[in-house]
Structure formats: structure tokens, C-alpha cells
Amino acid sequence: MPIRLLPPTLVNQIAAGEVVERPASAVKELVENSIDAGASRIDVVLVEGGQALIAVTDDGAGMDADQMSLAVERHATSKLPDDDLVRIRFLGFRGEALPSIGSVSRLSLTSRPRGAESAWSLMVEGGAKGQPVPAAHPFGTRIEVRDLFYATPARLKFLKAPRTELNHAVDVIERLGMAHPDIAFSVSDGSRKVLDLAAKRGEADAALLARIAAVVGRDFEANALGLDAERDGVRLKGWAGLPTYNRATAAAQYLFVNGRPVKDRLVVGAVRGAYQDVLGRDRHPVVALFLDLAPEWVDVNVHPAKAEVRFRDSGLVRGLIVGAIRHALAGAGHRASSTVSAAALGALGNSGGHNNVYYQPPSRPGLPLLRAGMAAQAPLGLAESLPGLDLPPSAPSPIFSEMEEPEAATYPLGAARAQLHDTYIVAQTETGLVIVDQHAAHERLVFERMKQALAEGGVKRQGLLLPEVVDLGEAAAARLAERAEDLAALGLVIEPFGGGAVVVREVPALLGDADIQGLVRDLSDEVAEWGSSHSLEEKLFDICATLACHGSVRAGRRLGITEMNALLRQMEATPLSGQCNHGRPTHVTLSLTDIEKLFGRR
Ligand code: ADP
Ligand code: MG
């Protein structure tokens, strides 16, 4: 068969295959065009998930009849004035969107440039371009896309339910909206508004955070840690949610590179890494990251839909993100999510006040520890002995401890007053009360101590009076024995015992009277899961977490007031102590105001 040049409509339909994958991608192109046109308000209508109709109306610069006619031609763009593919100042630049969309749908453009006497309208149906005709329209542009993919029935078959397609489109608009808080956005499904983002004015960072919160949830503002870091000309700004403010999926993770919403596996990995020891693997943080870097350092032209970018130095970007988030998390100290307390309060039957129920930590939570005269009550070294604080199990737990340590009430986590159900510590603070989950809290402390001990080059070991034999089965015992040397470095000394068992001779001193059987079984499961490819080095923190979990004071163990206060003081002094290793909160806070509300006093 002879070689021939393809007709333009076919070429456009082929391009549409990449650029316009589903209604949401058409929406993305059209809304980007409106943003590029300098719009201050963009209204979108999506009927049947966008398949029947996508209408995007803006109050931007507009086009006259000639320009409009050119705009629907392939590779026609106003956005590369100097032919400079590096320094791209607009969201668009490929000049492909309108001709692609026009080749697979019935497209109509209506536009009136600022100051023009009248508007013009133009139709493109299945790639066939009409003539511009006069129309009535206010300043700005309205683009309508009807019967998307009617000209390419194969693609039509891949569309999901209208509801799903609508959600994809809304996600696209939300992401664009987050990068442009000064623009108002709305989306309607033809009968009702499904998204309404008012323009945010005022101070730039505040406007940005307010817009993000409008998308991810109002309580994000109270649960977000600000990020601001720079390395070698790469700037990272944004917000990272507290670990306790987590989600079941990674959908609420937003990345912007030079103002462009993108998806990037590298960044997803960096975020996971940054949170790895404060969040279980099945939970995901909420983050909004804005990276700004010189255009030479990033290529945005690697994906037809411009949804991906390529970094010249991805290691640098990764390191910057991990470093900035970890730093912010460490600075958050023992802060836990406000929504946790809000939810607790909700469960108690309170309906209002949702947003006021959060714990505001002092700017430097560790500070009170330095107060003169307090050292005796809050010895820093106490946590070392905490696991071994072996009061006889029958030691009476004081129900009321009349002002034993009145000063302690001025600490952020207050003075311990009682232990309930041998599991929860109730403490009185200056402005309310704190309930601490003793196991979760202690697990966190042990974990942080282990990390620190590791960093300082050695975990202290403690011999067992009676070595403990653990039955694992031949394969598991052999697998674990292979790792004996690595585990010894962590303070856990095991030897093969024969008959599918191992014997544990020493444990990390930090662990105290740990549940050794459970610990060794969990470790053996984990080692099996990692296979032989991973060096234990990479998994150190996972192992620490397992060790910490088994070595921590159990729920159900009775604590004395001194132990409880020691635990509270340690929490205040320990980074990341607001959540356990799985992202669950270690404590909740109720303010007096909230308690008064519960009793109808307010
Ligand atoms: P690109 O955005 O890559 O330039 P498009 O096919 O999306 O390519 O658009 C072609 C041109 O049409 C744009 O460069 C712009 O000049 C013009 N245009 C498209 N949409 C609008 C709009 N909403 N308002 C004003 N001009 C627009
Ligand atoms: Mg465009």
C-alpha cells in the first residue's frame, strides 16, 4: 500500500487519543485556556459527566473572529511568542487542545475580546470547521463541547458512569483551583452546583491555604504544618497535614510544579518516606506541595496532557521534600489532629463548636522542661527506666491525686490526675483536660528512643535471666537465624535452638519486660515478607516499630501518678509524640469551653 500523508481530521483525532482521554481531560484543557486568558471567574457545566455537554465560560481576554478561526487549527497557539520551549509561561503551549477536541465532538466557541463591539461564534463538528458568525455574548469566552467522542465510538466505550467522569473532572478543577486562589471556580452538573470556590484575596499564603482548605476540608487549616524550604535553587512551599489527620487513599495529595498541577511517582514516594514512621502503610497523609524551580531544571513537555514532568535532579527534589516534611513533623512535637478531639466530642453528643475543639500547643512545647525546680519531677532520664518501672501490679492507682504537682498543670499536657480502665491517663491542663492512650504514647516514646540510640551507634542490651524459646517452624526459624547478626546490632540476641525454634538471650534494654514471644513472631513474619533482597538496614525503622510496639507499656497496666507524669513530660519532650507509629493519636484534648458546651453552659 502506498505511503500517504494523513488528512488533518485524522491527525487531530490521533492527537485527541492522547490529549483527550476522557471528559476530565477536555475540561482540563479548556479551564487551562481560561486561566491562561487571565480570567477571574470560570464556570463549568458538565451534563452526563461531560459526555453530553461540557461548557466552560470565562471572563478572560477573549478572541476576535480571525483568532478564533486560527485557534482551532492544529499547532496554533498564542503562548510561545519567542519560540522558547524552555521558559514556558502559560499552562498551554502545544496548540493541540481545541483542534483535538473539535475532531471528536461538536465544538462551539463564542468569544468577545475586551472592548470589542460584538461577539463571534464558530462551530467545529467532527473536525469540519464552519465560518465565524456574529453572536451575542459578554466579554470573555464560552466554549461548548457536545457529544464528546461521538466521532470516535471506540473511545466512547471506555467512559465510566457519568458520576465517575464528573468526579474526575471536579478533581481536575480542584487541582487547578488550588494553584489559583484568586480565580473563582464553579462546577454544575446541569441542575445543581457541585463545586463552588470563591476567589480568595488578601495575603498570598493565607489565600492559598484558605483555597486548599476549601478543597480538602475546612479543618485542614488547623491541622496543617507550613513548609518552606530551599535547596540549590529549588523552592518548596506548602502544607503537610498532621499524621493523625490522615486518609484511606493518597487522593488528597497535591503537587504543583511551577504553578502546574502534576502527578509524579517520585513525589508520592518522597511523601510516603517522610511519613513512614508516623503513619501505618494503609493510611495516607494530606499534603499540598508547591515546587518552584528554574525552567531549565524541569521538563514539562514529556506528556501530551502535561500531567507529568521530569526533573533534571530528582534526588534533590526528593531530598528536599522528605527533609522539609520531616522537619515540620518534628517541630509539631506532640501535637495531634484537632479532628480527633472534635470527633470524640461529637461522639459525646455535642453538635456545634466543631472547629474550636483543638489543642493549640505552645510555640515551643519542650520549653517548660527547662524551668528551674522542675527537674526533680520530670527527670529526663526517666523514660529510660519507664519500661522497667515495675510497680507490683496490685499497686493501688490513686483516683484523686490532690494537687500533687500543681505546677504540672502549666505543662502543655498537664498534670496526671487519674488512670481509667488501666489504659487511659486523664490529665488536667490550664484550659481543659487531656486523655492519653498510654500504650500508644509509650510506644511512640520507645520508638523515638530506639531511633536515637541507633543513630548514636548502639542499642543497650539486657540479658534475660531465663532465655526464652520461641517455636516458629523450620523455615521461619532458619530465616530469622540468618539475620541474627543484624538483629544483635539492634539489641536482640537470638540463636537457633533446633527443631524449628530460636532462643532469645538478650533484648534491647529499652524494652523492659517485653512480650518476647509476640515480638519474635512478628519479626519473623516481617523478615519473611521482605524476602532476602532487602538488607535489614533499610528496614531498621520497621523493626524498631515492631520492637517498640511489643516493648511498650500495655493497655491494662496500672500506673502510678509519678509514672504517668513522667510519661506526659516525655511526650512533651519527644518529637512526633502526637501519634503512635500507625498514625493514631496518642492523646485527645478537650477544652473547658467544650466541656461547658457539652453541659449546655454555653
Ligand atoms: P494552547 O493552549 O496550547 O495554545 P489550544 O488549542 O488550547 O492551544 O488553544 C489555542 C489558542 O486559542 C490559545 O493559544 C489561545 O490563544 C486561544 N484560546 C483558547 N481558549 C481561549 C480562551 N478561553 N480565551 C482566550 N483565548 C483562548
Ligand atoms: Mg490550551
XYZ file of C-alpha atoms and ligand atoms in Angstrom:
630
model
C 0.000 0.000 0.000
C 1.352 3.451 -0.824
C 2.549 5.790 1.884
C 0.447 8.940 2.198
C 0.083 11.950 4.478
C -2.955 11.559 6.691
C -5.834 14.036 6.356
C -5.874 16.740 9.075
C -9.030 15.473 10.808
C -7.487 12.036 11.247
C -4.283 13.606 12.549
C -6.316 15.576 15.074
C -8.235 12.503 16.128
C -4.990 10.669 16.696
C -3.741 13.565 18.812
C -7.067 13.596 20.642
C -6.387 9.986 21.608
C -3.550 11.247 23.764
C -4.736 14.686 24.799
C -8.417 13.970 25.394
C -8.652 10.698 27.169
C -11.956 11.370 28.919
C -14.210 14.345 29.704
C -11.932 15.400 32.547
C -9.011 15.869 30.168
C -11.080 18.109 27.879
C -12.157 20.062 30.942
C -8.531 20.416 31.974
C -7.528 21.852 28.589
C -10.446 24.290 28.473
C -10.050 25.533 32.050
C -6.300 25.943 31.500
C -7.089 28.048 28.453
C -9.372 30.242 30.571
C -6.667 30.652 33.222
C -4.114 31.499 30.518
C -6.576 34.089 29.186
C -6.437 35.896 32.537
C -9.951 35.029 33.700
C -11.044 35.976 37.210
C -14.071 33.686 37.173
C -14.522 30.340 35.433
C -17.840 28.475 35.397
C -18.106 24.910 34.206
C -21.207 22.879 33.374
C -20.958 19.123 32.897
C -24.024 17.233 31.714
C -23.921 13.426 31.957
C -20.428 13.546 33.334
C -19.376 15.798 30.460
C -20.175 13.341 27.717
C -23.345 15.157 26.634
C -22.046 18.674 27.312
C -19.021 20.447 28.683
C -19.433 24.222 28.825
C -16.653 26.460 30.112
C -17.373 30.173 30.458
C -14.739 32.720 31.439
C -14.316 36.493 31.681
C -10.815 36.423 30.213
C -9.179 38.226 27.295
C -11.395 36.709 24.587
C -10.671 36.221 20.867
C -11.802 38.033 17.752
C -13.200 36.155 14.734
C -9.837 35.669 12.964
C -8.089 34.488 16.076
C -10.892 32.116 16.885
C -10.676 30.612 13.442
C -6.939 30.131 13.886
C -7.282 28.778 17.423
C -8.975 25.603 16.199
C -6.174 24.862 13.743
C -3.520 22.365 14.708
C -0.351 23.761 16.301
C -1.838 27.240 16.504
C -1.003 28.970 19.774
C -0.520 32.448 21.179
C 1.590 31.108 24.016
C 5.067 30.616 22.575
C 5.775 34.175 21.414
C 9.566 33.661 21.354
C 9.565 30.010 20.247
C 11.049 29.266 23.665
C 10.088 25.773 24.789
C 12.093 26.107 27.991
C 10.726 29.247 29.569
C 7.045 28.405 29.283
C 4.883 30.989 30.998
C 1.471 29.521 30.305
C -0.311 26.297 31.157
C -0.832 25.616 27.445
C 1.780 25.730 24.709
C 1.149 22.780 22.385
C -1.681 24.342 20.357
C -3.398 20.960 20.203
C -6.346 21.064 22.557
C -9.016 22.872 20.536
C -8.384 21.057 17.219
C -8.214 17.708 19.057
C -11.463 18.300 20.904
C -13.071 19.652 17.723
C -12.174 16.471 15.847
C -14.014 14.137 18.231
C -17.044 16.238 19.253
C -19.331 19.106 18.280
C -17.339 22.117 19.466
C -18.576 25.684 19.580
C -16.591 28.782 20.524
C -18.199 32.103 21.362
C -15.972 34.978 22.324
C -15.791 38.722 22.697
C -12.485 40.443 23.445
C -12.457 43.232 25.992
C -13.570 46.476 24.353
C -14.948 44.778 21.202
C -18.345 45.871 19.860
C -19.708 42.389 19.423
C -19.068 38.681 19.843
C -18.407 35.960 17.273
C -19.178 32.317 17.259
C -17.609 29.348 15.471
C -18.523 25.645 15.154
C -16.309 22.640 14.546
C -18.119 19.315 14.100
C -16.142 16.105 13.937
C -13.210 18.103 12.570
C -15.218 20.119 10.000
C -14.722 23.822 10.668
C -17.500 26.309 9.990
C -17.410 30.090 9.369
C -17.418 32.620 12.221
C -20.855 34.180 12.673
C -21.855 37.194 14.780
C -23.249 36.321 18.199
C -24.366 37.932 21.441
C -22.016 37.438 24.349
C -20.490 39.443 27.212
C -16.722 39.992 27.409
C -14.881 36.706 27.641
C -15.193 33.281 26.101
C -17.628 30.383 26.219
C -16.580 27.010 24.867
C -19.149 24.241 24.480
C -18.272 20.644 23.767
C -21.268 18.458 22.877
C -21.364 14.700 22.298
C -17.757 14.095 23.156
C -16.284 11.113 21.259
C -19.341 10.778 19.002
C -16.846 10.748 16.128
C -14.654 8.087 17.772
C -17.108 5.473 19.095
C -14.275 3.193 20.274
C -13.252 5.763 22.866
C -16.855 6.304 23.886
C -16.997 2.714 25.106
C -14.283 3.362 27.665
C -16.189 6.050 29.513
C -17.256 5.208 33.033
C -20.516 6.088 34.733
C -21.379 9.831 34.486
C -20.885 10.177 38.250
C -17.310 8.840 37.947
C -16.472 11.046 34.987
C -17.895 14.048 36.839
C -15.708 13.283 39.850
C -12.608 13.102 37.693
C -13.447 16.466 36.154
C -14.087 18.039 39.550
C -10.735 16.726 40.783
C -9.020 18.368 37.814
C -10.720 21.694 38.514
C -9.943 21.494 42.217
C -6.267 20.985 41.468
C -6.170 23.913 39.058
C -8.153 25.931 41.589
C -5.653 25.241 44.329
C -2.888 26.800 42.273
C -5.031 29.872 41.505
C -6.804 31.038 44.652
C -7.513 34.466 43.143
C -9.805 32.949 40.495
C -13.389 31.925 41.331
C -14.439 28.487 40.048
C -17.791 26.780 39.919
C -18.973 23.454 38.556
C -22.565 22.431 37.978
C -23.942 19.150 36.682
C -26.665 20.996 34.813
C -29.102 21.047 37.693
C -27.056 21.835 40.789
C -23.688 23.200 41.852
C -21.193 20.505 42.731
C -18.246 22.817 43.391
C -18.117 26.476 44.327
C -14.774 28.073 45.073
C -14.976 31.776 45.879
C -12.000 33.943 44.911
C -9.589 34.300 47.815
C -7.962 37.667 48.123
C -5.516 39.175 50.567
C -2.169 37.917 51.726
C -0.901 35.300 49.283
C -0.098 32.434 51.662
C -3.295 32.896 53.641
C -5.333 32.956 50.440
C -3.588 29.830 49.217
C -4.173 27.915 52.452
C -7.793 29.031 52.538
C -8.301 27.759 48.986
C -6.649 24.429 49.784
C -8.864 24.095 52.837
C -11.911 24.862 50.691
C -10.977 21.800 48.661
C -9.674 19.272 51.196
C -11.814 20.281 54.167
C -12.146 23.291 56.406
C -10.337 21.629 59.293
C -7.156 21.323 57.227
C -6.074 24.798 58.306
C -5.975 23.744 61.953
C -4.194 20.511 61.109
C -1.582 21.652 58.609
C 2.082 22.331 59.130
C 3.599 25.011 56.932
C 6.527 24.040 54.722
C 9.122 26.433 53.384
C 12.473 25.109 52.274
C 15.016 25.740 49.572
C 17.942 23.798 48.243
C 20.140 24.660 45.277
C 17.572 26.943 43.706
C 14.630 24.580 44.190
C 11.988 26.107 46.418
C 9.352 24.108 48.252
C 6.376 25.744 49.880
C 3.116 24.281 51.007
C 1.423 22.438 53.827
C 1.667 18.959 55.255
C -1.179 17.525 57.307
C -0.565 16.191 60.786
C -0.160 12.409 60.727
C -3.345 11.955 62.733
C -5.185 13.880 60.007
C -4.903 11.012 57.572
C -6.938 9.442 54.779
C -7.583 5.987 53.393
C -6.148 6.885 49.977
C -3.479 9.159 48.572
C -6.090 11.180 46.657
C -5.656 14.245 48.862
C -2.015 14.727 47.908
C -1.485 17.684 45.655
C 1.668 18.641 43.818
C 2.319 21.748 41.782
C 5.458 22.355 39.784
C 5.900 25.952 38.723
C 2.189 26.504 39.218
C 1.151 23.470 37.182
C -0.730 20.606 38.876
C 1.128 17.394 38.121
C 1.254 13.797 39.268
C 4.636 12.391 39.995
C 5.549 8.969 41.352
C 8.795 10.303 42.729
C 6.954 12.780 44.890
C 4.413 10.195 46.027
C 7.337 8.077 47.190
C 9.004 11.016 48.900
C 5.821 11.819 50.822
C 5.443 8.210 51.887
C 9.057 8.186 53.030
C 8.635 11.379 55.009
C 5.690 9.956 56.949
C 6.841 6.357 57.126
C 7.396 6.200 60.829
C 4.354 8.159 61.874
C 1.734 6.551 59.672
C 0.658 2.984 59.021
C 1.134 1.723 55.477
C -2.587 1.726 54.810
C -3.094 5.386 55.751
C -2.150 8.436 53.695
C -1.347 11.993 54.667
C -2.900 15.113 53.159
C -0.299 17.377 51.548
C -0.177 20.307 49.155
C 3.311 20.909 47.792
C 4.327 23.790 45.575
C 7.709 23.349 43.926
C 9.286 26.235 42.108
C 12.459 25.804 40.162
C 14.255 27.326 37.216
C 12.602 26.125 33.982
C 15.890 24.591 32.853
C 15.608 22.149 35.749
C 12.298 20.631 34.812
C 10.786 19.420 31.542
C 7.019 19.871 31.354
C 6.853 18.631 27.772
C 7.030 14.904 28.490
C 3.331 14.104 28.455
C 0.693 15.164 25.892
C -1.729 16.106 28.652
C 1.097 17.891 30.528
C 0.175 15.867 33.616
C 3.706 14.696 34.299
C 7.036 16.412 34.459
C 10.627 15.271 34.508
C 13.106 16.698 36.977
C 16.741 17.076 35.998
C 17.816 16.239 39.543
C 15.124 14.067 41.043
C 17.283 13.123 44.021
C 17.482 16.765 45.018
C 13.711 17.204 44.773
C 13.072 14.052 46.743
C 15.536 15.022 49.460
C 14.045 18.489 49.711
C 10.507 17.140 50.157
C 11.436 14.440 52.655
C 13.615 16.853 54.628
C 11.046 19.643 54.757
C 8.168 17.401 55.802
C 10.196 15.551 58.426
C 11.412 18.857 59.827
C 7.863 20.177 60.057
C 6.616 16.974 61.676
C 9.401 17.018 64.232
C 8.586 20.653 65.008
C 4.985 19.724 65.625
C 6.082 17.826 68.711
C 3.252 16.155 70.485
C 0.515 17.893 68.516
C -2.248 15.585 67.376
C -5.038 16.236 64.971
C -7.787 18.543 66.134
C -10.337 16.488 64.262
C -9.671 13.626 66.632
C -10.850 15.639 69.607
C -13.656 17.037 67.520
C -14.787 13.533 66.646
C -14.540 12.480 70.276
C -16.626 15.421 71.269
C -19.099 14.651 68.523
C -19.484 11.169 69.950
C -20.332 12.684 73.293
C -23.325 14.296 71.716
C -22.038 17.776 71.025
C -23.214 19.214 67.769
C -21.605 22.624 67.439
C -18.193 24.026 68.022
C -16.521 21.602 65.670
C -13.795 23.965 64.716
C -12.918 25.302 68.107
C -12.021 21.983 69.571
C -8.391 21.820 69.024
C -5.358 21.818 71.054
C -3.049 24.736 70.417
C 0.405 23.751 71.523
C 2.676 26.457 72.815
C 5.135 27.541 70.176
C 7.913 25.665 71.930
C 6.399 22.679 73.676
C 9.651 21.487 75.174
C 10.351 24.703 76.994
C 8.635 24.169 80.329
C 11.017 21.314 80.985
C 13.749 23.815 81.472
C 12.004 25.552 84.305
C 14.033 25.709 87.456
C 12.991 23.300 90.154
C 11.095 21.004 87.845
C 13.944 18.669 87.116
C 13.249 16.522 90.108
C 9.688 15.877 88.991
C 10.442 15.371 85.369
C 13.794 13.689 85.162
C 14.715 13.428 81.539
C 16.256 10.051 82.048
C 13.136 8.565 83.500
C 11.907 7.161 80.246
C 14.969 5.015 80.202
C 13.616 3.280 83.254
C 9.980 3.623 82.325
C 9.656 0.188 80.826
C 11.175 -1.170 83.965
C 9.048 0.858 86.307
C 7.858 -2.307 87.865
C 5.391 -1.413 90.485
C 3.714 -4.532 91.736
C 0.659 -4.997 89.568
C -1.522 -4.597 92.595
C -0.130 -1.170 93.447
C -3.151 0.999 94.095
C -3.780 3.627 91.470
C -4.815 6.817 93.188
C -8.141 8.009 91.937
C -7.708 11.515 93.192
C -4.276 12.937 93.500
C -4.969 16.204 95.230
C -2.657 18.698 93.625
C 0.359 16.506 93.923
C 2.198 18.535 91.338
C 0.289 21.755 90.966
C 2.872 23.305 88.668
C 2.449 20.479 86.249
C -0.899 21.909 85.235
C 1.014 24.577 83.363
C 2.613 21.982 81.097
C 1.034 21.544 77.682
C -0.140 18.054 78.555
C -0.981 18.970 82.115
C -0.825 17.108 85.402
C -1.881 13.484 85.571
C -4.934 13.114 87.771
C -6.108 9.572 87.267
C -5.825 6.429 85.259
C -9.049 4.984 83.914
C -9.606 1.361 82.931
C -5.878 0.832 83.443
C -5.468 2.215 79.940
C -6.127 5.941 79.793
C -4.379 8.707 81.656
C -6.506 11.727 82.433
C -4.559 14.934 82.936
C -5.654 18.414 83.874
C -4.276 21.313 81.863
C -4.685 25.016 82.368
C -7.548 25.196 79.900
C -9.120 21.779 79.951
C -8.216 18.141 80.069
C -6.159 15.661 78.121
C -6.833 11.952 77.754
C -3.768 9.896 76.850
C -3.737 6.382 75.442
C -0.849 5.057 77.487
C 0.138 2.264 75.143
C 0.121 4.410 72.022
C 2.064 7.148 73.799
C 4.678 4.890 75.289
C 5.141 3.014 72.031
C 5.994 6.302 70.397
C 8.498 7.205 73.099
C 10.263 3.851 72.924
C 10.385 4.074 69.147
C 11.933 7.530 69.155
C 14.455 6.416 71.791
C 15.436 3.410 69.713
C 15.936 5.566 66.656
C 18.068 7.906 68.699
C 20.090 5.076 70.226
C 20.653 3.650 66.760
C 21.805 6.995 65.451
C 24.198 7.271 68.334
C 25.613 3.936 67.410
C 24.313 1.315 69.729
C 21.326 -0.088 71.476
C 21.976 -1.227 75.016
C 21.200 -4.881 75.612
C 19.907 -6.631 78.633
C 20.386 -10.346 79.275
C 17.327 -12.420 80.076
C 17.505 -14.349 83.309
C 15.592 -17.134 81.671
C 16.320 -17.330 77.935
C 13.073 -17.606 76.054
C 12.482 -20.323 73.470
C 10.147 -19.391 70.621
C 8.741 -22.035 68.254
C 8.497 -20.733 64.709
C 8.736 -23.720 62.381
C 11.841 -24.789 60.450
C 11.752 -22.290 57.591
C 10.900 -19.267 59.705
C 13.453 -20.140 62.364
C 16.167 -20.532 59.738
C 15.213 -17.239 58.081
C 15.361 -15.378 61.345
C 18.611 -17.027 62.414
C 20.175 -15.796 59.173
C 19.515 -12.266 60.366
C 20.909 -12.896 63.832
C 23.868 -10.589 63.337
C 21.744 -7.645 62.192
C 19.286 -8.174 64.996
C 22.093 -8.273 67.554
C 23.070 -4.771 66.470
C 19.555 -3.749 67.452
C 19.963 -5.347 70.835
C 18.097 -8.557 70.142
C 20.291 -11.628 70.555
C 18.834 -14.852 69.179
C 20.337 -18.243 68.363
C 18.991 -21.282 66.559
C 17.629 -23.762 69.057
C 16.885 -26.663 66.762
C 13.532 -28.231 65.994
C 12.218 -25.079 64.327
C 12.776 -22.887 67.367
C 15.041 -19.971 68.279
C 16.186 -18.954 71.705
C 16.246 -15.308 72.758
C 19.093 -14.488 75.148
C 19.179 -10.689 75.233
C 16.715 -7.923 74.386
C 17.125 -4.160 73.957
C 17.300 -2.685 77.440
C 14.763 -0.061 76.408
C 12.115 -2.698 76.056
C 11.900 -3.779 79.654
C 9.616 -6.752 80.099
C 8.517 -7.062 76.520
C 6.209 -9.696 75.151
C 9.074 -11.669 73.637
C 7.037 -14.436 72.044
C 4.852 -11.986 70.174
C 7.810 -9.839 69.222
C 9.833 -12.665 67.704
C 6.826 -13.988 65.797
C 6.098 -10.562 64.310
C 9.735 -10.074 63.374
C 9.809 -13.453 61.710
C 6.691 -12.578 59.688
C 8.243 -9.321 58.621
C 11.528 -10.888 57.599
C 9.582 -13.389 55.511
C 7.663 -10.600 53.823
C 10.789 -8.678 52.858
C 12.493 -11.705 51.380
C 16.235 -11.841 51.160
C 16.594 -8.880 48.836
C 16.305 -6.216 51.485
C 19.143 -5.554 53.796
C 17.836 -5.111 57.295
C 19.473 -1.718 57.231
C 16.654 -0.374 55.058
C 14.119 -1.887 57.378
C 15.620 -0.660 60.620
C 12.747 1.649 61.388
C 10.199 -1.035 60.684
C 11.987 -3.302 63.112
C 12.229 -0.529 65.666
C 8.494 -0.011 65.323
C 7.832 -3.701 65.923
C 10.193 -3.722 68.884
C 8.602 -0.589 70.293
C 5.109 -1.963 69.950
C 5.940 -5.074 71.898
C 8.105 -3.315 74.430
C 5.623 -0.649 75.379
C 3.563 -0.424 78.482
C 0.449 -2.382 77.740
C -3.004 -1.110 77.939
C -4.214 -2.738 81.116
C -1.136 -1.980 83.161
C -1.679 0.124 86.228
C 0.474 3.235 86.510
C 1.244 5.459 89.486
C 0.913 9.235 89.333
C 4.667 9.704 89.102
C 4.899 7.284 86.190
C 2.012 8.971 84.465
C 3.524 12.420 84.860
C 6.864 11.125 83.655
C 5.123 9.797 80.561
C 3.432 13.160 79.919
C 6.696 15.093 80.329
C 8.448 12.677 77.996
C 5.735 13.137 75.403
C 6.225 16.877 75.520
C 9.940 16.486 75.017
C 9.731 13.893 72.250
C 9.355 14.764 68.612
C 6.355 13.285 66.796
C 4.739 12.101 70.007
C 1.255 13.234 68.967
C 0.662 9.936 67.181
C 1.744 6.352 67.508
C 3.676 4.625 64.750
C 0.456 3.849 62.938
C -0.825 7.415 62.800
C -3.347 7.005 65.576
C -3.400 9.839 68.079
C -1.696 9.311 71.408
C -3.930 11.811 73.131
C -7.034 13.928 72.716
C -7.688 17.314 74.237
C -10.957 18.753 75.469
C -11.056 22.402 76.426
C -13.143 23.664 79.306
C -15.161 25.598 76.776
C -16.056 22.383 75.021
C -16.915 20.658 78.243
C -19.131 23.586 79.158
C -20.836 23.240 75.796
C -21.492 19.583 76.495
C -23.313 20.591 79.640
C -25.213 23.352 77.926
C -23.461 26.037 79.888
C -22.570 27.851 76.684
P -2.695 26.165 23.597
O -3.459 26.425 24.827
O -1.664 25.123 23.762
O -2.152 27.417 22.973
P -5.276 25.480 22.498
O -5.660 24.632 21.332
O -5.759 25.069 23.815
O -3.681 25.542 22.497
O -5.731 26.961 22.247
C -5.279 27.648 21.080
C -5.292 29.139 21.292
O -6.625 29.599 21.417
C -4.612 29.607 22.549
O -3.222 29.763 22.352
C -5.329 30.933 22.839
O -4.708 31.983 22.130
C -6.697 30.717 22.253
N -7.691 30.424 23.310
C -8.149 29.200 23.650
N -9.055 29.285 24.653
C -9.180 30.595 24.977
C -9.949 31.329 25.934
N -10.785 30.707 26.805
N -9.816 32.674 25.979
C -8.974 33.316 25.116
N -8.208 32.657 24.208
C -8.311 31.326 24.109
Mg -4.705 25.093 25.699
